[in-house]
mmCIF file of C-alpha atoms and ligand atoms in Angstrom:
data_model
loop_
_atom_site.group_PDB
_atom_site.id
_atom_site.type_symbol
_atom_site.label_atom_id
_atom_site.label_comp_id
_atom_site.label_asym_id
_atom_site.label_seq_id
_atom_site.Cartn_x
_atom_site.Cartn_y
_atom_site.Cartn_z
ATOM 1 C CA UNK A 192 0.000 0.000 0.000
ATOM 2 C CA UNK A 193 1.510 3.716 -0.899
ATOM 3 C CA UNK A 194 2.496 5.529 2.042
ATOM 4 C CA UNK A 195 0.466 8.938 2.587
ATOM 5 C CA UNK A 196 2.029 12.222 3.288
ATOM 6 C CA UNK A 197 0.343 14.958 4.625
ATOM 7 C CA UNK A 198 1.461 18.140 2.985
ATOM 8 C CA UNK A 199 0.771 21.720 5.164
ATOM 9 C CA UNK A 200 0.870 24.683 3.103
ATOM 10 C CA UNK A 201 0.500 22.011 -0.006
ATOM 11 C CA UNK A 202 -1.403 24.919 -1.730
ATOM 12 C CA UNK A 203 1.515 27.307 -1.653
ATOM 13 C CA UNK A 204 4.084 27.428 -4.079
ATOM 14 C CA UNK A 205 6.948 24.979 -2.395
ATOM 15 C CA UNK A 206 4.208 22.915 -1.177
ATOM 16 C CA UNK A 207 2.436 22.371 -4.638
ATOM 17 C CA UNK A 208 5.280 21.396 -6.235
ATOM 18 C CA UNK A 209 6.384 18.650 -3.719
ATOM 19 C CA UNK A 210 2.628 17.654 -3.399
ATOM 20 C CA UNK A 211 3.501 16.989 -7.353
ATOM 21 C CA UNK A 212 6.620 15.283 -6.837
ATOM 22 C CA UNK A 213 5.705 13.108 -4.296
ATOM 23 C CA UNK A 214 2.577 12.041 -5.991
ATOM 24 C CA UNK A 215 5.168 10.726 -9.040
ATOM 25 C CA UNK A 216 7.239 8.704 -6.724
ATOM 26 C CA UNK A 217 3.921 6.871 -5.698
ATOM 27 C CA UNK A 218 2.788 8.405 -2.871
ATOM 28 C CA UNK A 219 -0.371 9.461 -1.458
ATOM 29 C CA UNK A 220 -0.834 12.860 -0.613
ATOM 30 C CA UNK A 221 -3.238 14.990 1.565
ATOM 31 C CA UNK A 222 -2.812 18.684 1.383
ATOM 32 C CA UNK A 223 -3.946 21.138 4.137
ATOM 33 C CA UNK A 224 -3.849 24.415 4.006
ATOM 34 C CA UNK A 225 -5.347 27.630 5.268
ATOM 35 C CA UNK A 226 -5.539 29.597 1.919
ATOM 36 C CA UNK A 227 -4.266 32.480 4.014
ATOM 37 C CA UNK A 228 -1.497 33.580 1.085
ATOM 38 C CA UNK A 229 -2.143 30.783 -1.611
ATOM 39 C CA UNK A 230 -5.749 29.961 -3.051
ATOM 40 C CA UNK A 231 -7.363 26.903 -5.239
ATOM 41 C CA UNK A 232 -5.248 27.151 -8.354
ATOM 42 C CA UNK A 233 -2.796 25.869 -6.798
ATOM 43 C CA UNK A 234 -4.483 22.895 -6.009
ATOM 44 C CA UNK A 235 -6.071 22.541 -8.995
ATOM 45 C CA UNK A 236 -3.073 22.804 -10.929
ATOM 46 C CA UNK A 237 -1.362 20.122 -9.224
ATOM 47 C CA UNK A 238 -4.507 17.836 -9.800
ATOM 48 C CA UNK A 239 -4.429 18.797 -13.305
ATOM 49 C CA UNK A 240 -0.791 17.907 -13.875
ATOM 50 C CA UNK A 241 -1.078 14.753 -11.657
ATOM 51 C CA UNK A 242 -4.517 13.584 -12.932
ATOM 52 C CA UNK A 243 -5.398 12.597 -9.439
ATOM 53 C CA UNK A 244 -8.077 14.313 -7.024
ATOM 54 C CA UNK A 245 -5.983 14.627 -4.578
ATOM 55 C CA UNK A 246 -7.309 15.341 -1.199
ATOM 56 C CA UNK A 247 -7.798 19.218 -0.030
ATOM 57 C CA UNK A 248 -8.470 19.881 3.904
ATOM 58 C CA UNK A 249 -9.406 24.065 4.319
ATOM 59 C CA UNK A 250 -7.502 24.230 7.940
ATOM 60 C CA UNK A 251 -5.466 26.420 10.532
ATOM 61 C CA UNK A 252 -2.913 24.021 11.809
ATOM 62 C CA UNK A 253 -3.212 25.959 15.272
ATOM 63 C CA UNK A 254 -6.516 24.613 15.323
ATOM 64 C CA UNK A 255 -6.373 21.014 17.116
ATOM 65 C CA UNK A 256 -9.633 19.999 17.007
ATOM 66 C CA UNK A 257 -9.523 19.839 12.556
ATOM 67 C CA UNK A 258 -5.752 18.537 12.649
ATOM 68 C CA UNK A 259 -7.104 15.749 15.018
ATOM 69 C CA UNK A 260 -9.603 15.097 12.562
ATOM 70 C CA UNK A 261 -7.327 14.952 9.774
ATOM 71 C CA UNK A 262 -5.391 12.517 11.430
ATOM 72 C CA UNK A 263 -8.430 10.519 12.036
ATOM 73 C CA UNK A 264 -9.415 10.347 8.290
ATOM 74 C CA UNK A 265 -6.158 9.571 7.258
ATOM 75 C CA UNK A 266 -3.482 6.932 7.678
ATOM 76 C CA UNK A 267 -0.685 9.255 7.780
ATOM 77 C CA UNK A 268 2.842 7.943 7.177
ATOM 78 C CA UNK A 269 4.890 11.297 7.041
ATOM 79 C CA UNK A 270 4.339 14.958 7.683
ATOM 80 C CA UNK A 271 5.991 17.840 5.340
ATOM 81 C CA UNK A 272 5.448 20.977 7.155
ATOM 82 C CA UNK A 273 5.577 24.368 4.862
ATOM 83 C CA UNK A 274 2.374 26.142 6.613
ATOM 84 C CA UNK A 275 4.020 29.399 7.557
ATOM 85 C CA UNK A 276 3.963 32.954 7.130
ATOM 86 C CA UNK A 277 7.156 34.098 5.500
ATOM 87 C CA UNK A 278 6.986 37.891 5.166
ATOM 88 C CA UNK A 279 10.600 39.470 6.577
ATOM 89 C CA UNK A 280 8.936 42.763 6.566
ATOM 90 C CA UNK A 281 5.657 41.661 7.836
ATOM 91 C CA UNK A 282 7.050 39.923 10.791
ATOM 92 C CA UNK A 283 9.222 42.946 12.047
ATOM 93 C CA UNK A 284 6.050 45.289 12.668
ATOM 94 C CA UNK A 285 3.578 41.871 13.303
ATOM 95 C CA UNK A 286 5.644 39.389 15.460
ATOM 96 C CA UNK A 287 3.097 38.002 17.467
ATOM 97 C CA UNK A 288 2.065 37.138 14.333
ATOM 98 C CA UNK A 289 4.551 35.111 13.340
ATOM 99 C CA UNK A 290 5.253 33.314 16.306
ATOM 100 C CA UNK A 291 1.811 32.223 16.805
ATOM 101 C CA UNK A 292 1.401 31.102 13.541
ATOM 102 C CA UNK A 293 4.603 29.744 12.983
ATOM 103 C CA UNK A 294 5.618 28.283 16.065
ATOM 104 C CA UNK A 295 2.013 27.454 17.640
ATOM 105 C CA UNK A 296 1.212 25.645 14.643
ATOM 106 C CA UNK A 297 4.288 23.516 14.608
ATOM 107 C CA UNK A 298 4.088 22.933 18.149
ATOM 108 C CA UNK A 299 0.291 21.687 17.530
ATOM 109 C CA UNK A 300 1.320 19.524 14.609
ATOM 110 C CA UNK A 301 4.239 18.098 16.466
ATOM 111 C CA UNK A 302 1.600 17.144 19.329
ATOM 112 C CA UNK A 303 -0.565 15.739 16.992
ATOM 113 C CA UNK A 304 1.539 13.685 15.151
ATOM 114 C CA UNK A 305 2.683 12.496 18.592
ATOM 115 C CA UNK A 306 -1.035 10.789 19.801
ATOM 116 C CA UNK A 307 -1.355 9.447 16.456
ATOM 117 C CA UNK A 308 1.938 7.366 16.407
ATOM 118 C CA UNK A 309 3.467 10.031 13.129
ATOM 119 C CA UNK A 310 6.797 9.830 13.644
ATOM 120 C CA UNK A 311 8.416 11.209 10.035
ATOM 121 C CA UNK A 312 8.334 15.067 10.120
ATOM 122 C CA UNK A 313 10.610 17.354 7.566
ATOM 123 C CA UNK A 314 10.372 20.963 8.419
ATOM 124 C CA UNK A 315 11.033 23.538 6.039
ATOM 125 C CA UNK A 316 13.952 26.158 6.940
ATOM 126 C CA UNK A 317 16.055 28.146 5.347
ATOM 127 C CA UNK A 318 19.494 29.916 4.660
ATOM 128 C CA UNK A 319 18.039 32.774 6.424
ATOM 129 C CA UNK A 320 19.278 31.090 9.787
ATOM 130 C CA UNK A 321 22.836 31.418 8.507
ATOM 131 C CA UNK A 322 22.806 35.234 8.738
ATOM 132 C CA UNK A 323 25.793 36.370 7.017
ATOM 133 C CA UNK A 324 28.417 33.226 7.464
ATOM 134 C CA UNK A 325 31.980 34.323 8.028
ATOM 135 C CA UNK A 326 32.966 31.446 6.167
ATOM 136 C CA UNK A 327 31.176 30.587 2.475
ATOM 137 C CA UNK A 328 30.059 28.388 1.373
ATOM 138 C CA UNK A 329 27.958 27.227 3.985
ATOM 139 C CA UNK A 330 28.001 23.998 5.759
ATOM 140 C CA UNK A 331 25.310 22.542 7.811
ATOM 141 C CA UNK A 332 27.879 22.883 10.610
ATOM 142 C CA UNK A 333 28.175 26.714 9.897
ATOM 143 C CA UNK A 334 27.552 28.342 13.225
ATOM 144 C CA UNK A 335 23.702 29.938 13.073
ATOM 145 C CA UNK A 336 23.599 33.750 13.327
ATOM 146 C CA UNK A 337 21.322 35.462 15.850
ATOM 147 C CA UNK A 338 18.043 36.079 13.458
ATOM 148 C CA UNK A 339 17.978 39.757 12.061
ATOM 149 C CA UNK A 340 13.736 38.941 12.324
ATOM 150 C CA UNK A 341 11.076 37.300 14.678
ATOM 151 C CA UNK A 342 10.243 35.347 11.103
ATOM 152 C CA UNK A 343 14.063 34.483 11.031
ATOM 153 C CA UNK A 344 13.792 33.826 14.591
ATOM 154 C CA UNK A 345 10.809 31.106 13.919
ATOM 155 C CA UNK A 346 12.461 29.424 11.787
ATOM 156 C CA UNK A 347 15.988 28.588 14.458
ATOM 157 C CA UNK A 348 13.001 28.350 16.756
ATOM 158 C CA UNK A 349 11.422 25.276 14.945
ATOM 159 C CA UNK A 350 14.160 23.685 14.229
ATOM 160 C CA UNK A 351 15.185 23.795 17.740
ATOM 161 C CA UNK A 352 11.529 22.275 18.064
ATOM 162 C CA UNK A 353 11.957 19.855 16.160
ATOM 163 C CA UNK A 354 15.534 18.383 16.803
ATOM 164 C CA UNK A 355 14.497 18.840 21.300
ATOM 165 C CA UNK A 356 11.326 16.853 20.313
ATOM 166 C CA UNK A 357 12.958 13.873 18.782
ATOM 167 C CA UNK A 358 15.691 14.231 20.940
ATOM 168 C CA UNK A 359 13.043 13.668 23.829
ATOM 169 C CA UNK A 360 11.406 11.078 22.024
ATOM 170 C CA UNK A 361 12.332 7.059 21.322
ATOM 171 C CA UNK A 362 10.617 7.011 17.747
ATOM 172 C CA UNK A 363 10.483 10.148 15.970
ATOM 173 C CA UNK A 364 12.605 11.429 13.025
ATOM 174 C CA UNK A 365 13.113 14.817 11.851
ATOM 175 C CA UNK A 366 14.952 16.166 8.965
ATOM 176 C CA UNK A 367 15.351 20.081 8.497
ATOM 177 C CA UNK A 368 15.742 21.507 5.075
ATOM 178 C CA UNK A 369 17.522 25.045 4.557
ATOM 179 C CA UNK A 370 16.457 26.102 1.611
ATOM 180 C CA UNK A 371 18.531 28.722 -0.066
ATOM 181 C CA UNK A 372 16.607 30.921 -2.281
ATOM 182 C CA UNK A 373 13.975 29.147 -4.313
ATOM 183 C CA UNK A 374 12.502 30.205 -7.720
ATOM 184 C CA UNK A 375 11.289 29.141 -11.085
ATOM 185 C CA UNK A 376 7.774 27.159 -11.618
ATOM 186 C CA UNK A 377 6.975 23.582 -12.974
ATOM 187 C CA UNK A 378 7.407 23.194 -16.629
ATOM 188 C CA UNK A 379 3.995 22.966 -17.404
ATOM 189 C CA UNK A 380 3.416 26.588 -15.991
ATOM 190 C CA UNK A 381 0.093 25.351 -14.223
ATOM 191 C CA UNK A 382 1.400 25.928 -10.903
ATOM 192 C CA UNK A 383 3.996 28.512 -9.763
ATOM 193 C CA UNK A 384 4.921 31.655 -7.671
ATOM 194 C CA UNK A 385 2.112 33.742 -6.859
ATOM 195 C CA UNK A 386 2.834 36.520 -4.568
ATOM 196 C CA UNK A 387 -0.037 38.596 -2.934
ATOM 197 C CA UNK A 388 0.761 42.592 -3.541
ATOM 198 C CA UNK A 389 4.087 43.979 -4.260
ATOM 199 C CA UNK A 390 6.717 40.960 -4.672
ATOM 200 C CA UNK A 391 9.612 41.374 -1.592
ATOM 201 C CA UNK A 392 11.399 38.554 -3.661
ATOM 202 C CA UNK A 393 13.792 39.362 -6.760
ATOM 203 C CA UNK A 394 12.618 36.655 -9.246
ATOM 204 C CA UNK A 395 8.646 37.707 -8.972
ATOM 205 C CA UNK A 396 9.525 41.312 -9.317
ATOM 206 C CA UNK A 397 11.503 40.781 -12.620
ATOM 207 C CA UNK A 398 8.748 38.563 -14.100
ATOM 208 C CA UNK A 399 6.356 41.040 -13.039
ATOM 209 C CA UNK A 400 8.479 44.287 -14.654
ATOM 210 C CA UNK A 401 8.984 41.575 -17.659
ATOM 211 C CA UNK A 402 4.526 41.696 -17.959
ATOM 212 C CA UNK A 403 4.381 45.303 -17.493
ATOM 213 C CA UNK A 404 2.697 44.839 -13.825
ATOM 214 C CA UNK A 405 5.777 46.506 -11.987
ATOM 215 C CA UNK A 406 7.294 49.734 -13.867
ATOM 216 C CA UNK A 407 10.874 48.930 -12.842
ATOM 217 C CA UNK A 408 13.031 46.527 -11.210
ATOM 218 C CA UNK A 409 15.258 48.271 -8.639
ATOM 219 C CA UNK A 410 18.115 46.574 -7.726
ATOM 220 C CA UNK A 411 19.233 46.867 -4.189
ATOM 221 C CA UNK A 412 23.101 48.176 -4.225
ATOM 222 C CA UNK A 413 26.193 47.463 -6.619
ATOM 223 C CA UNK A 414 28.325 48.487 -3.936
ATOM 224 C CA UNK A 415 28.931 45.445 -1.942
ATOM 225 C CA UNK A 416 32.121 43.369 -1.880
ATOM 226 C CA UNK A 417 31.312 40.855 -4.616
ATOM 227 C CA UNK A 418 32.863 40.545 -8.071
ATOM 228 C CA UNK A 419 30.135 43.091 -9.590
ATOM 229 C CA UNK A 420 29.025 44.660 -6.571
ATOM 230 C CA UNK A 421 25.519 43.127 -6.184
ATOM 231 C CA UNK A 422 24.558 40.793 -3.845
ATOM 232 C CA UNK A 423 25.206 36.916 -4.266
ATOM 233 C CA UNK A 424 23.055 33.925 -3.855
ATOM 234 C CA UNK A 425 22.092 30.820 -4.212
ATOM 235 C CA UNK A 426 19.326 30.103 -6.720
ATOM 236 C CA UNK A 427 17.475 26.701 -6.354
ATOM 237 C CA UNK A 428 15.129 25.365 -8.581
ATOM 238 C CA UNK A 429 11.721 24.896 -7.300
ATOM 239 C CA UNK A 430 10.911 21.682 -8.678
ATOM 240 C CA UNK A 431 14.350 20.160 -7.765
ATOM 241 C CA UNK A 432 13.673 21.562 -4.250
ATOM 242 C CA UNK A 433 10.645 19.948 -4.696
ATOM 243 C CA UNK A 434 12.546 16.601 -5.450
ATOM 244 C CA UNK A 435 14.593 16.619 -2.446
ATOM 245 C CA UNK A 436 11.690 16.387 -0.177
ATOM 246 C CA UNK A 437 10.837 13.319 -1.700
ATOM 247 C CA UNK A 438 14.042 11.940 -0.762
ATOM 248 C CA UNK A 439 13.730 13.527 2.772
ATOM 249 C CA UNK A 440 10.593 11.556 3.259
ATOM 250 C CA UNK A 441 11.966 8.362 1.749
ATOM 251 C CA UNK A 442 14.736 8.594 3.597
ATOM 252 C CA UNK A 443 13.170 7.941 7.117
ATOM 253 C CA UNK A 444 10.341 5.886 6.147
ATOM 254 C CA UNK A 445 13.110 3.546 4.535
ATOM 255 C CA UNK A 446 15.251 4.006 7.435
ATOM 256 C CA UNK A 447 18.032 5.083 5.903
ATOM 257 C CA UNK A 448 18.424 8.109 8.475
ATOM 258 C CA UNK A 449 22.213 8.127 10.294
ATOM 259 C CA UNK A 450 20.497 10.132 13.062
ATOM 260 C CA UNK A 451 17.161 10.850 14.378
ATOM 261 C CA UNK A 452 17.098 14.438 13.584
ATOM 262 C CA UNK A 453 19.036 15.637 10.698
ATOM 263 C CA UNK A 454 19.756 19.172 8.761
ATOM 264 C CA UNK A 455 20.150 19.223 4.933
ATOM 265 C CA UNK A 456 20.962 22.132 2.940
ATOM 266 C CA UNK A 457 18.885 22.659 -0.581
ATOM 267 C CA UNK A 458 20.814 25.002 -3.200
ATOM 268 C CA UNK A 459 22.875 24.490 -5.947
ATOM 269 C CA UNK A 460 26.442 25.366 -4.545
ATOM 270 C CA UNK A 461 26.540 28.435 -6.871
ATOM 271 C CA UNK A 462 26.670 32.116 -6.219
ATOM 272 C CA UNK A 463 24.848 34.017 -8.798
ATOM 273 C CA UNK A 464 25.108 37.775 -8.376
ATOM 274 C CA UNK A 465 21.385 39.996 -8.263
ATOM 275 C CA UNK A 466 22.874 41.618 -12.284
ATOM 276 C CA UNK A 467 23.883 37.870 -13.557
ATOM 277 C CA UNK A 468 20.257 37.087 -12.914
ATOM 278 C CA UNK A 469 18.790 39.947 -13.990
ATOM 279 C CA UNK A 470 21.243 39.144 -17.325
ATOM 280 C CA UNK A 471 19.913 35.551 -17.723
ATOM 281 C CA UNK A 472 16.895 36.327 -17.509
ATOM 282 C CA UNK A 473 16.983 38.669 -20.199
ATOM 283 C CA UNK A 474 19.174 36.488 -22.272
ATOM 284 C CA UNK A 475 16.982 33.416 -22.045
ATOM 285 C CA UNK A 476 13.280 34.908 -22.632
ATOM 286 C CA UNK A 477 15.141 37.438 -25.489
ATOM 287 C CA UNK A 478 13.298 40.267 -23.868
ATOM 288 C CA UNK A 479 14.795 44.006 -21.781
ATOM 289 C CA UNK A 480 14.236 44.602 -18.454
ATOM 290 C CA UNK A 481 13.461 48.186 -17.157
ATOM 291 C CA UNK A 482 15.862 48.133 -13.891
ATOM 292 C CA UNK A 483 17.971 50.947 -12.103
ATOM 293 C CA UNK A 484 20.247 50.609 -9.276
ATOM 294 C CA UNK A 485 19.522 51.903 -6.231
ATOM 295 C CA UNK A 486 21.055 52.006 -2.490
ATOM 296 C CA UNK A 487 21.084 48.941 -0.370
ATOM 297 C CA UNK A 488 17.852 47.274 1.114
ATOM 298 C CA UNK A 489 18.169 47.128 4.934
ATOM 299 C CA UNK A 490 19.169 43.463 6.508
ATOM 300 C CA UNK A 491 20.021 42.445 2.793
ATOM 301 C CA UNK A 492 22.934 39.875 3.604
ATOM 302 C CA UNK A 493 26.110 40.468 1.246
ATOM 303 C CA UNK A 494 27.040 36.889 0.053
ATOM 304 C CA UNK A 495 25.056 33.876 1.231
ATOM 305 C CA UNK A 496 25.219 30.086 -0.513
ATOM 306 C CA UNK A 497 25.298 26.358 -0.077
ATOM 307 C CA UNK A 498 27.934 23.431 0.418
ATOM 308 C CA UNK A 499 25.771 20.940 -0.838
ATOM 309 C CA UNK A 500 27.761 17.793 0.037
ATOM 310 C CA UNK A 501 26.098 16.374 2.686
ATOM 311 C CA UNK A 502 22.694 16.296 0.261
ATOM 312 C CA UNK A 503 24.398 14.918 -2.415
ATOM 313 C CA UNK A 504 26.253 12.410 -0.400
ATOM 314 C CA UNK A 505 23.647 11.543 2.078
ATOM 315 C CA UNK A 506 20.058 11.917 0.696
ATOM 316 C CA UNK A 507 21.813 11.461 -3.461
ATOM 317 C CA UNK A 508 20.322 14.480 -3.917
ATOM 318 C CA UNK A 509 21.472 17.061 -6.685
ATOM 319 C CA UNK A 510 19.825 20.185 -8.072
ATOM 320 C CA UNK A 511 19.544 19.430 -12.081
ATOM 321 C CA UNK A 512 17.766 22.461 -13.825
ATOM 322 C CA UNK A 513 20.108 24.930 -15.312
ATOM 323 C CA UNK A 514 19.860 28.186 -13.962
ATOM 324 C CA UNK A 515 18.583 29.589 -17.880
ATOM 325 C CA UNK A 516 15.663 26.783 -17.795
ATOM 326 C CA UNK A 517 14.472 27.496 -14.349
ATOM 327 C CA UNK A 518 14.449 31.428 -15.857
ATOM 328 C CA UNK A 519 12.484 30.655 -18.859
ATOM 329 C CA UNK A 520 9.868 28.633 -16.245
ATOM 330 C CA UNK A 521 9.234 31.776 -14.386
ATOM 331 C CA UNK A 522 8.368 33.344 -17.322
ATOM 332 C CA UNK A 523 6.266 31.308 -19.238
ATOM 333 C CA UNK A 524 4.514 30.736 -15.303
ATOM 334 C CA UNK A 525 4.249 34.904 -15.402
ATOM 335 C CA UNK A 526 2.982 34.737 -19.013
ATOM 336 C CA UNK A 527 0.043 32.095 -17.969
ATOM 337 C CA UNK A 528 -0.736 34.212 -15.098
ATOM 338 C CA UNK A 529 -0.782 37.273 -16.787
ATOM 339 C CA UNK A 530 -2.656 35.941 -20.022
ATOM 340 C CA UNK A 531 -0.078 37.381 -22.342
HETATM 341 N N1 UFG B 602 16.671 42.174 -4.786
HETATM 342 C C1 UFG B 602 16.701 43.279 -5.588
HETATM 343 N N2 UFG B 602 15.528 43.842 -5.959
HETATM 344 C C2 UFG B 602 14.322 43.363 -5.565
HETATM 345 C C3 UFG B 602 14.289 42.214 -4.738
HETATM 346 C C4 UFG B 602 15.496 41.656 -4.356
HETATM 347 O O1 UFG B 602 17.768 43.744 -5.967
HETATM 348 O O2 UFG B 602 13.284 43.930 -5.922
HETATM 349 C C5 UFG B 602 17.924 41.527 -4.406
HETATM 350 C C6 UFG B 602 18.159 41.487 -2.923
HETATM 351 O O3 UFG B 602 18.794 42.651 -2.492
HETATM 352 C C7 UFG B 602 19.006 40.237 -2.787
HETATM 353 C C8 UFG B 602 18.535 39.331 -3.920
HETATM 354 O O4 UFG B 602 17.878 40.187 -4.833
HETATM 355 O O5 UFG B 602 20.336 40.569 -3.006
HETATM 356 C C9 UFG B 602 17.582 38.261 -3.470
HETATM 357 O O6 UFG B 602 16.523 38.864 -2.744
HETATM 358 P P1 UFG B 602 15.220 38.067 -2.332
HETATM 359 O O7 UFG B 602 14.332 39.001 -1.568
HETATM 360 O O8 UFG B 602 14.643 37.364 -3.501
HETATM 361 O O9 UFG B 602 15.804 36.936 -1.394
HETATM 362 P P2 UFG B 602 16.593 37.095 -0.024
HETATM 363 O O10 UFG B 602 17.862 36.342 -0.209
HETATM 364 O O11 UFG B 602 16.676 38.456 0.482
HETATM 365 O O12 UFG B 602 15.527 36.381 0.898
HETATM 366 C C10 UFG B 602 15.741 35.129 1.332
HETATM 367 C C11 UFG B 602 14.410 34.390 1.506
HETATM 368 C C12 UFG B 602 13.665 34.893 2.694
HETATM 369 C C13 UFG B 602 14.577 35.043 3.866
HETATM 370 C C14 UFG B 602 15.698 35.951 3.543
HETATM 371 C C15 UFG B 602 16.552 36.237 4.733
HETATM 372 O O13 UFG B 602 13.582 34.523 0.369
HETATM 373 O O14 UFG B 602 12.648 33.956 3.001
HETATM 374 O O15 UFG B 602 16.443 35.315 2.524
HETATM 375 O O16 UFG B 602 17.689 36.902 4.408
HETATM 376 F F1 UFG B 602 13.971 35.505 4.951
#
């Protein structure tokens, strides 16, 4: 019988495109989600692409009574957790906010999971715990920096969570994935990045200048210490992202865990600088982008991206999409969107 894997946030735009992989390696999947920044389509487009009615729950993981529930109906196997809120901005002038929905809910989840025997959890982190690391690139042993954010702060938070839990505990596994910065959309542009108001993120702001929806691109300093002055990072394609949580999840329901609780990072290994993307972009969709430089954004790190090794070693994970295809499938995703 498949294994099922309940997917939180599985209408969003990291958690459609897992709730798509994992569906191809043969398992079940049950999405919840809140709808608070994602809405149907996204669900509907990963039905469409898989061919399967996969199962939708409408629910607030903070609320026990409908996660019980959910764990009633289902025979859950594994839990992928992306339900969060992820503004930077937001959760400077909101951080209750944030820490009630962020940590409450994985708190709730993590008690849930608990009384009904779940014992597979992968929790979705980020580079943002790295801060600016004195010494690039970074290793899952790089020392953590003190969170410039409370949304920052949730995520060391959870993954503190997470690793006391199953330290605490004789049966559960965790596995922590910092991602680096994803972006791109599935190849069949039915599901994709769809922020709500003015992007904060690079790539949705150039494919929304590219459409005409955003007058200009600024770019946020070409004064830093880096070969051309703008900022460097490490781009990961969001269906190879995608991919590795398959393996996360395969990993400890196969047993093939070294350790109980385990931390993974998910980026390609390269630093791409804010004007080579900006460049590729144009390059690969043949079109001009209306940008301008202008002074630095506040808490913008300098230089921030992965030593892979341990995923490609450990979980034989690798990202695969080229940096000029994952490009061309945020356009063609903005294009859909758009109707152009
Ligand atoms: N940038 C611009 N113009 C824009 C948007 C971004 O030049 O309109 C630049 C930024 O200065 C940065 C790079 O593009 O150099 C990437 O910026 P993003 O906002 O796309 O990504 P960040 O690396 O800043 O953000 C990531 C994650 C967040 C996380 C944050 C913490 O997306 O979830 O790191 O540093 F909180």
């Amino acid at each position: 019988m498949s294994k099922c894997v309940l997917v939180t946030g599985g209408a969003g735009y990291i958690g459609s495109h897992t709730t798509v992989e994992l569906t191809a390696a043969g398992y079940d999947v049950v999405i919840a989600d809140n709808l608070s920044n994602s809405d149907m389509s996204g669900v509907e487009g990963v039905r469409t692409i898989t061919g399967k009615n996969i199962p939708f729950i409408e629910l607030n993981c903070l609320d026990r009574a409908a996660m019980e529930k959910l764990f009633e109906d289902y025979k859950i196997d594994a839990v992928i957790h992306f339900a969060a809120f992820k503004a930077v901005g937001e959760s400077v002038a909101e951080p209750l906010k944030y820490y009630s929905n962020n940590i409450e809910s994985f708190v709730t989840l993590l008690q849930v999971a608990e009384k009904y025997g779940v014992n597979n959890i992968v929790f979705s982190s980020s580079a943002t715990v790295y801060g600016q690391p004195d010494v690039l690139p970074a290793t899952e042993q790089t020392p953590r920096k003190p969170a410039t954010s409370p949304y920052g702060n949730t995520k060391q938070m959870c993954e503190d969570i997470l690793r006391d839990t199953v330290a605490a505990s004789q049966s559960l596994k965790g596995i922590a994935l910092r991602y680096f910065n994803p972006i791109g959309a599935h190849p069949s542009a039915l599901i994709g990045e769809l922020p709500k108001g003015v992007p904060n993120n690079l790539v949705p702001f150039i494919t929304q200048t590219a459409a005409g929806v955003r007058e200009c691109l600024s770019i946020f300093g070409d004064d830093y210490n880096t070969p051309d002055g703008s900022c460097l990072r490490d781009y990961i394609d969001v269906v190879d992202l995608a991919k590795a949580h398959v393996t996360a999840v395969s990993r400890m329901l196969d047993d093939k865990n070294k350790e109980r609780y385990e931390i993974f990072n998910i980026g390609t290994g390269r630093a791409v600088s804010v004007f080579e993307l900006v460049n590729t972009f144009e390059k690969v969709n043949n079109l001009k982008l209306n940008y301008k430089v202008v002074g630095r954004r506040p808490g913008d790190v300098e230089s921030v991206w992965a030593d892979t090794t341990l995923a490609e070693t450990e979980l034989g994970w690798k990202a695969e999409r080229s940096l000029d295809d994952t490009l061309k499938s945020a356009w063609e995703w903005e294009k859909r969107v758009r109707g152009l």
